[in-house]
Amino acid sequence: MKVTIDGIEIDVPKGTTILQAARMIGQEVAPPTMCYYSSLKTSGGYCRTCIVKVTQGSAANPTPMPKPVASCRTEVMDGMVVENVTNKDVLEARKGVVEFLLVNHPLDCPVCDQAGECSLQDLGYGHGAATTRYEFPRREFERIDIGKYVQLHMNRCIMCFRCVKVAEQLTDNRVHGVMHRGDAAEISTYIENVIENDFSGNVIDVCPVGALTDKTFRFKSRVWFTKPVDANCDCKKCSGKVRLWMKGEEVLRVTARKDQWGEAEEFICNTCRFDRKKTSDWKIEGPTKVDRHSVISQNHYNHLNELKVQILKQQKALGFMDINKRP
């Protein structure tokens, strides 16, 4: 099946969604997502940040769809034409979606452990407005204790449902979910149960904001001051393939490895995540390849060297002389 997204045509198998097709093309045309997670079934369709405009439904029926659609839930039809970044109405509508997501979100970035790797920060910077029109008190919740490993900040939650999907699909006994309805809806545990199972820590990795954070990493360091390295171990519960966030020789935290879309490549167990905090527990593979556009890459290993090489090549092409070789 052929689909055209922002003027780029691609062949995809039947059953592919618009979002999946856009990701096959590349990041330059892929819509942003906050609730969709490829490895979690039934995820997506909640946040509406991935909306696109279908200007041609299919080759057989070229009628455009009347309203923007959620690309994560809309399957491709043969001959479909889709506009994302090339459509001004889509960008304006997405700007409105971001404004709604930020309506009740507190300005906790200076104290939030998610700062520097927060999907909502990136979304707000790329698609949001510079100022807010909201003049009313923000929604607030009483803080509850959901266990010794995971810290819940409900005030920061955007109701993406990812953590609920993780609990349903990875764990044996889900004890948390969405309580109440409408503006009063919140992520909580049933009668203050504690989230305790071998894979509960994965709710931290899938959370796109700072609503669920690692208590063992709490306030220890900003992510851009740490050095992420890939490592593995022989684990009977999971694959043992993780990412270590180090400061010197100290392992500050352990997370799953994430792909270019910010999604965990493989979920890891709590033993690897919380109990193995020594370098002797791991086989270090080498530095993590960090996207140059991420704040985490600042002053990190090979990225700085690559930048120096590029600058030297540009200077050489422009005829600049090496200062050290001047007469």
Short mmCIF file of C-alpha atoms in Angstrom, two decimals:
data_model
loop_
_atom_site.label_atom_id
_atom_site.label_comp_id
_atom_site.label_asym_id
_atom_site.label_seq_id
_atom_site.Cartn_x
_atom_site.Cartn_y
_atom_site.Cartn_z
CA MET A 1 0.00 0.00 0.00
CA LYS A 2 1.29 3.45 -0.93
CA VAL A 3 0.88 6.50 1.28
CA THR A 4 2.25 10.02 0.85
CA ILE A 5 3.18 12.00 3.97
CA ASP A 6 4.34 15.60 3.56
CA GLY A 7 5.15 14.91 -0.09
CA ILE A 8 7.17 11.74 0.59
CA GLU A 9 5.75 8.49 -0.77
CA ILE A 10 6.36 5.16 0.94
CA ASP A 11 5.16 1.57 0.59
CA VAL A 12 3.80 0.02 3.80
CA PRO A 13 2.07 -3.27 4.66
CA LYS A 14 -1.67 -3.41 5.24
CA GLY A 15 -2.67 -2.51 8.80
CA THR A 16 0.07 0.11 9.23
CA THR A 17 -1.03 3.29 10.96
CA ILE A 18 -0.17 6.77 9.68
CA LEU A 19 2.16 7.29 12.65
CA GLN A 20 4.04 4.04 11.96
CA ALA A 21 4.38 4.99 8.28
CA ALA A 22 5.69 8.44 9.22
CA ARG A 23 8.26 6.89 11.55
CA MET A 24 9.42 4.65 8.71
CA ILE A 25 10.22 7.81 6.74
CA GLY A 26 12.03 9.55 9.59
CA GLN A 27 11.84 12.02 12.44
CA GLU A 28 11.42 15.00 10.13
CA VAL A 29 7.82 14.02 9.27
CA ALA A 30 6.84 11.86 12.27
CA PRO A 31 4.21 13.53 14.51
CA PRO A 32 5.05 13.89 18.22
CA THR A 33 3.43 11.48 20.67
CA MET A 34 2.76 11.54 24.39
CA CYS A 35 0.50 8.52 24.97
CA TYR A 36 1.38 6.09 22.15
CA TYR A 37 3.95 3.39 22.94
CA SER A 38 4.66 0.82 20.24
CA SER A 39 5.31 -2.07 22.64
CA LEU A 40 2.14 -1.48 24.69
CA LYS A 41 -1.09 -2.80 23.18
CA THR A 42 -4.07 -0.42 22.92
CA SER A 43 -1.90 2.59 23.78
CA GLY A 44 -2.51 5.81 21.90
CA GLY A 45 -5.56 7.91 21.10
CA TYR A 46 -5.61 9.81 24.40
CA CYS A 47 -3.40 12.90 24.05
CA ARG A 48 -4.14 13.95 20.42
CA THR A 49 -0.68 15.44 19.89
CA CYS A 50 -0.12 13.20 16.85
CA ILE A 51 -3.03 14.65 14.85
CA VAL A 52 -2.55 15.01 11.08
CA LYS A 53 -4.65 16.13 8.11
CA VAL A 54 -5.73 13.49 5.57
CA THR A 55 -6.18 15.45 2.35
CA GLN A 56 -6.95 12.33 0.29
CA GLY A 57 -8.59 9.31 1.88
CA SER A 58 -7.42 6.80 -0.74
CA ALA A 59 -6.96 6.32 -4.46
CA ALA A 60 -10.42 4.73 -4.66
CA ASN A 61 -12.06 7.47 -2.58
CA PRO A 62 -10.01 10.69 -2.78
CA THR A 63 -12.39 12.62 -0.50
CA PRO A 64 -10.42 14.32 2.30
CA MET A 65 -11.28 13.59 5.92
CA PRO A 66 -13.17 16.59 7.35
CA LYS A 67 -11.17 16.92 10.58
CA PRO A 68 -7.63 16.19 11.78
CA VAL A 69 -7.24 12.56 12.86
CA ALA A 70 -5.05 10.82 15.44
CA SER A 71 -2.28 9.27 13.37
CA CYS A 72 -1.58 6.58 16.00
CA ARG A 73 -5.07 5.11 15.57
CA THR A 74 -5.76 5.73 11.86
CA GLU A 75 -4.72 3.01 9.43
CA VAL A 76 -3.24 3.79 6.05
CA MET A 77 -5.31 3.30 2.88
CA ASP A 78 -3.77 2.76 -0.54
CA GLY A 79 -3.21 6.13 -2.18
CA MET A 80 -3.77 8.12 1.02
CA VAL A 81 -2.21 11.59 1.18
CA VAL A 82 -1.35 13.01 4.61
CA GLU A 83 -0.08 16.40 5.74
CA ASN A 84 1.69 16.98 9.04
CA VAL A 85 4.38 19.65 9.29
CA THR A 86 3.37 21.11 5.91
CA ASN A 87 -0.16 21.95 7.06
CA LYS A 88 -0.62 25.20 8.99
CA ASP A 89 -4.00 24.14 10.39
CA VAL A 90 -2.48 20.97 11.88
CA LEU A 91 0.32 22.94 13.52
CA GLU A 92 -2.18 25.43 14.96
CA ALA A 93 -4.42 22.62 16.23
CA ARG A 94 -1.44 20.86 17.82
CA LYS A 95 -0.50 24.12 19.49
CA GLY A 96 -3.94 24.12 21.08
CA VAL A 97 -3.53 20.50 22.24
CA VAL A 98 -0.23 21.39 23.91
CA GLU A 99 -1.89 24.34 25.62
CA PHE A 100 -4.52 22.01 27.08
CA LEU A 101 -1.83 19.56 28.27
CA LEU A 102 -0.06 22.41 30.06
CA VAL A 103 -3.22 23.90 31.63
CA ASN A 104 -2.78 22.01 34.92
CA HIS A 105 0.90 21.17 34.63
CA PRO A 106 2.96 22.97 37.30
CA LEU A 107 6.19 24.78 36.48
CA ASP A 108 8.32 22.22 38.35
CA CYS A 109 11.09 21.97 35.73
CA PRO A 110 13.75 23.57 38.01
CA VAL A 111 13.20 20.86 40.66
CA CYS A 112 11.89 17.97 38.54
CA ASP A 113 14.13 14.91 38.01
CA GLN A 114 12.67 14.49 34.51
CA ALA A 115 14.08 17.83 33.34
CA GLY A 116 16.40 17.38 30.38
CA GLU A 117 14.68 14.22 29.16
CA CYS A 118 11.05 15.29 29.43
CA SER A 119 8.85 14.75 26.38
CA LEU A 120 6.51 17.53 27.51
CA GLN A 121 9.40 19.99 27.64
CA ASP A 122 10.34 19.08 24.06
CA LEU A 123 6.71 19.25 22.95
CA GLY A 124 6.15 22.64 24.60
CA TYR A 125 9.33 24.04 23.06
CA GLY A 126 8.60 22.71 19.58
CA HIS A 127 4.83 23.17 19.36
CA GLY A 128 3.64 25.28 22.29
CA ALA A 129 3.05 28.98 22.85
CA ALA A 130 5.52 31.27 24.61
CA THR A 131 2.92 32.44 27.15
CA THR A 132 -0.19 31.05 28.82
CA ARG A 133 -3.74 32.39 28.74
CA TYR A 134 -4.81 30.40 31.79
CA GLU A 135 -5.54 32.62 34.80
CA PHE A 136 -7.19 30.16 37.20
CA PRO A 137 -5.70 28.00 39.97
CA ARG A 138 -4.19 24.78 38.68
CA ARG A 139 -5.58 21.42 39.70
CA GLU A 140 -3.78 19.91 42.69
CA PHE A 141 -3.81 16.49 44.35
CA GLU A 142 -2.75 15.23 47.74
CA ARG A 143 0.52 13.30 47.58
CA ILE A 144 0.26 9.58 48.28
CA ASP A 145 2.92 6.92 48.86
CA ILE A 146 2.83 4.12 46.27
CA GLY A 147 5.99 2.29 47.34
CA LYS A 148 9.65 2.61 48.20
CA TYR A 149 10.91 2.80 44.62
CA VAL A 150 8.46 4.98 42.65
CA GLN A 151 7.55 8.57 43.49
CA LEU A 152 4.14 9.75 42.23
CA HIS A 153 3.62 13.47 41.48
CA MET A 154 0.00 13.51 40.34
CA ASN A 155 0.08 17.28 39.79
CA ARG A 156 2.41 16.68 36.82
CA CYS A 157 0.40 13.85 35.24
CA ILE A 158 -1.10 14.38 31.75
CA MET A 159 -3.21 11.17 31.86
CA CYS A 160 -1.40 9.37 29.04
CA PHE A 161 -2.35 5.95 30.52
CA ARG A 162 1.07 4.44 29.72
CA CYS A 163 1.76 3.37 33.30
CA VAL A 164 -1.63 1.66 33.48
CA LYS A 165 -0.88 -0.26 30.28
CA VAL A 166 2.48 -1.36 31.70
CA ALA A 167 0.82 -2.64 34.86
CA GLU A 168 -1.83 -4.49 32.86
CA GLN A 169 0.50 -6.09 30.36
CA LEU A 170 3.78 -6.66 32.24
CA THR A 171 2.81 -7.38 35.81
CA ASP A 172 0.76 -10.15 37.43
CA ASN A 173 -1.34 -8.02 39.75
CA ARG A 174 -2.19 -4.46 38.82
CA VAL A 175 -2.98 -2.35 41.88
CA HIS A 176 -3.11 1.12 40.32
CA GLY A 177 -5.17 2.77 37.65
CA VAL A 178 -7.34 5.77 36.82
CA MET A 179 -9.66 6.79 39.64
CA HIS A 180 -12.71 9.10 39.24
CA ARG A 181 -13.71 10.91 36.05
CA GLY A 182 -13.29 14.14 34.13
CA ASP A 183 -11.25 16.88 35.74
CA ALA A 184 -11.05 14.86 38.97
CA ALA A 185 -9.46 11.83 37.27
CA GLU A 186 -6.13 10.75 38.73
CA ILE A 187 -3.63 7.91 38.72
CA SER A 188 -3.83 6.21 42.10
CA THR A 189 -3.71 2.88 43.91
CA TYR A 190 -6.72 1.06 45.27
CA ILE A 191 -7.05 1.89 49.00
CA GLU A 192 -3.41 3.06 49.10
CA ASN A 193 -1.92 -0.23 47.99
CA VAL A 194 1.81 -0.29 47.33
CA ILE A 195 3.07 -1.04 43.80
CA GLU A 196 5.36 -4.01 44.33
CA ASN A 197 6.22 -6.49 41.57
CA ASP A 198 9.24 -7.44 39.51
CA PHE A 199 8.52 -5.06 36.61
CA SER A 200 6.80 -2.15 38.35
CA GLY A 201 9.81 0.13 37.81
CA ASN A 202 9.03 0.29 34.09
CA VAL A 203 6.27 2.81 34.82
CA ILE A 204 9.14 5.27 35.36
CA ASP A 205 10.57 4.67 31.89
CA VAL A 206 7.27 4.97 30.04
CA CYS A 207 6.10 8.14 31.83
CA PRO A 208 6.66 11.06 29.38
CA VAL A 209 6.67 13.67 32.18
CA GLY A 210 7.89 13.84 35.78
CA ALA A 211 4.78 12.27 37.30
CA LEU A 212 6.52 8.96 38.07
CA THR A 213 10.18 9.19 39.07
CA ASP A 214 12.85 6.98 40.58
CA LYS A 215 13.10 7.49 44.36
CA THR A 216 16.65 6.08 44.39
CA PHE A 217 17.72 8.83 41.94
CA ARG A 218 15.69 11.61 43.53
CA PHE A 219 17.52 14.98 43.55
CA LYS A 220 20.93 13.30 43.09
CA SER A 221 21.91 14.93 39.80
CA ARG A 222 20.71 16.52 36.60
CA VAL A 223 20.82 14.08 33.68
CA TRP A 224 23.15 16.31 31.65
CA PHE A 225 25.77 16.04 34.40
CA THR A 226 25.75 12.23 34.14
CA LYS A 227 27.39 9.93 31.61
CA PRO A 228 25.07 7.29 30.11
CA VAL A 229 26.71 3.99 29.16
CA ASP A 230 25.24 0.75 27.85
CA ALA A 231 25.78 -2.34 29.98
CA ASN A 232 24.47 -5.86 30.45
CA CYS A 233 24.39 -8.65 33.00
CA ASP A 234 23.19 -12.24 33.27
CA CYS A 235 19.67 -11.84 34.62
CA LYS A 236 17.08 -14.60 34.91
CA LYS A 237 14.12 -12.21 35.02
CA CYS A 238 14.84 -9.95 32.04
CA SER A 239 17.30 -9.46 29.18
CA GLY A 240 19.77 -7.65 31.46
CA LYS A 241 20.43 -5.00 28.77
CA VAL A 242 20.32 -1.61 30.47
CA ARG A 243 21.60 1.96 30.45
CA LEU A 244 23.72 3.10 33.39
CA TRP A 245 23.74 6.78 34.31
CA MET A 246 27.11 7.40 35.94
CA LYS A 247 28.88 10.24 37.67
CA GLY A 248 32.53 9.33 37.93
CA GLU A 249 32.57 5.69 39.01
CA GLU A 250 29.22 5.91 40.81
CA VAL A 251 26.08 4.46 39.22
CA LEU A 252 23.33 6.97 40.01
CA ARG A 253 20.51 5.11 38.30
CA VAL A 254 19.69 2.27 35.93
CA THR A 255 17.10 2.50 33.15
CA ALA A 256 16.00 0.56 30.10
CA ARG A 257 17.68 1.40 26.81
CA LYS A 258 15.54 3.69 24.68
CA ASP A 259 15.30 4.06 20.92
CA GLN A 260 15.13 7.23 18.85
CA TRP A 261 11.44 7.64 19.73
CA GLY A 262 12.12 7.57 23.47
CA GLU A 263 10.61 4.11 23.90
CA ALA A 264 12.19 1.26 25.87
CA GLU A 265 13.79 -1.32 23.61
CA GLU A 266 13.29 -4.02 26.24
CA PHE A 267 11.65 -3.73 29.65
CA ILE A 268 13.86 -4.57 32.64
CA CYS A 269 13.19 -6.03 36.08
CA ASN A 270 13.36 -4.22 39.42
CA THR A 271 16.42 -6.21 40.47
CA CYS A 272 18.46 -4.72 37.62
CA ARG A 273 16.93 -1.28 38.06
CA PHE A 274 17.14 -0.78 41.82
CA ASP A 275 19.46 -3.39 43.36
CA ARG A 276 22.47 -3.43 41.03
CA LYS A 277 24.08 -0.03 41.55
CA LYS A 278 27.76 -1.03 41.34
CA THR A 279 29.92 -1.11 38.23
CA SER A 280 31.09 -4.57 39.30
CA ASP A 281 27.51 -5.80 38.77
CA TRP A 282 27.69 -5.00 35.06
CA LYS A 283 29.63 -5.64 31.88
CA ILE A 284 30.16 -2.17 30.40
CA GLU A 285 29.70 -2.14 26.61
CA GLY A 286 30.59 1.50 26.01
CA PRO A 287 29.17 5.04 25.86
CA THR A 288 25.55 5.44 24.82
CA LYS A 289 25.00 7.10 21.45
CA VAL A 290 23.07 10.22 22.41
CA ASP A 291 21.19 12.40 19.93
CA ARG A 292 23.26 15.53 19.34
CA HIS A 293 20.12 17.68 19.77
CA SER A 294 19.54 16.37 23.29
CA VAL A 295 20.75 18.42 26.26
CA ILE A 296 22.18 15.15 27.64
CA SER A 297 24.80 15.20 24.87
CA GLN A 298 26.33 18.49 26.01
CA ASN A 299 30.11 18.11 26.49
CA HIS A 300 29.86 14.34 26.19
CA TYR A 301 32.64 12.22 24.71
CA ASN A 302 32.54 11.68 20.94
CA HIS A 303 29.90 14.33 20.18
CA LEU A 304 32.33 17.12 21.07
CA ASN A 305 35.08 15.50 18.99
CA GLU A 306 32.72 15.13 16.02
CA LEU A 307 31.81 18.81 16.28
CA LYS A 308 35.50 19.79 16.37
CA VAL A 309 36.21 17.72 13.26
CA GLN A 310 33.28 19.35 11.42
CA ILE A 311 34.49 22.84 12.38
CA LEU A 312 38.04 22.06 11.24
CA LYS A 313 36.76 20.79 7.89
CA GLN A 314 34.68 23.93 7.42
CA GLN A 315 37.64 26.14 8.32
CA LYS A 316 39.89 24.25 5.92
CA ALA A 317 37.32 24.60 3.13
CA LEU A 318 37.14 28.35 3.77
CA GLY A 319 40.90 28.67 3.71
CA PHE A 320 41.53 29.35 7.41
CA MET A 321 45.04 28.58 8.70
CA ASP A 322 45.78 26.55 11.79
CA ILE A 323 46.86 29.00 14.51
CA ASN A 324 49.62 26.62 15.62
CA LYS A 325 51.11 26.52 12.09
CA ARG A 326 51.27 30.27 11.45
CA PRO A 327 54.80 31.66 10.89
#
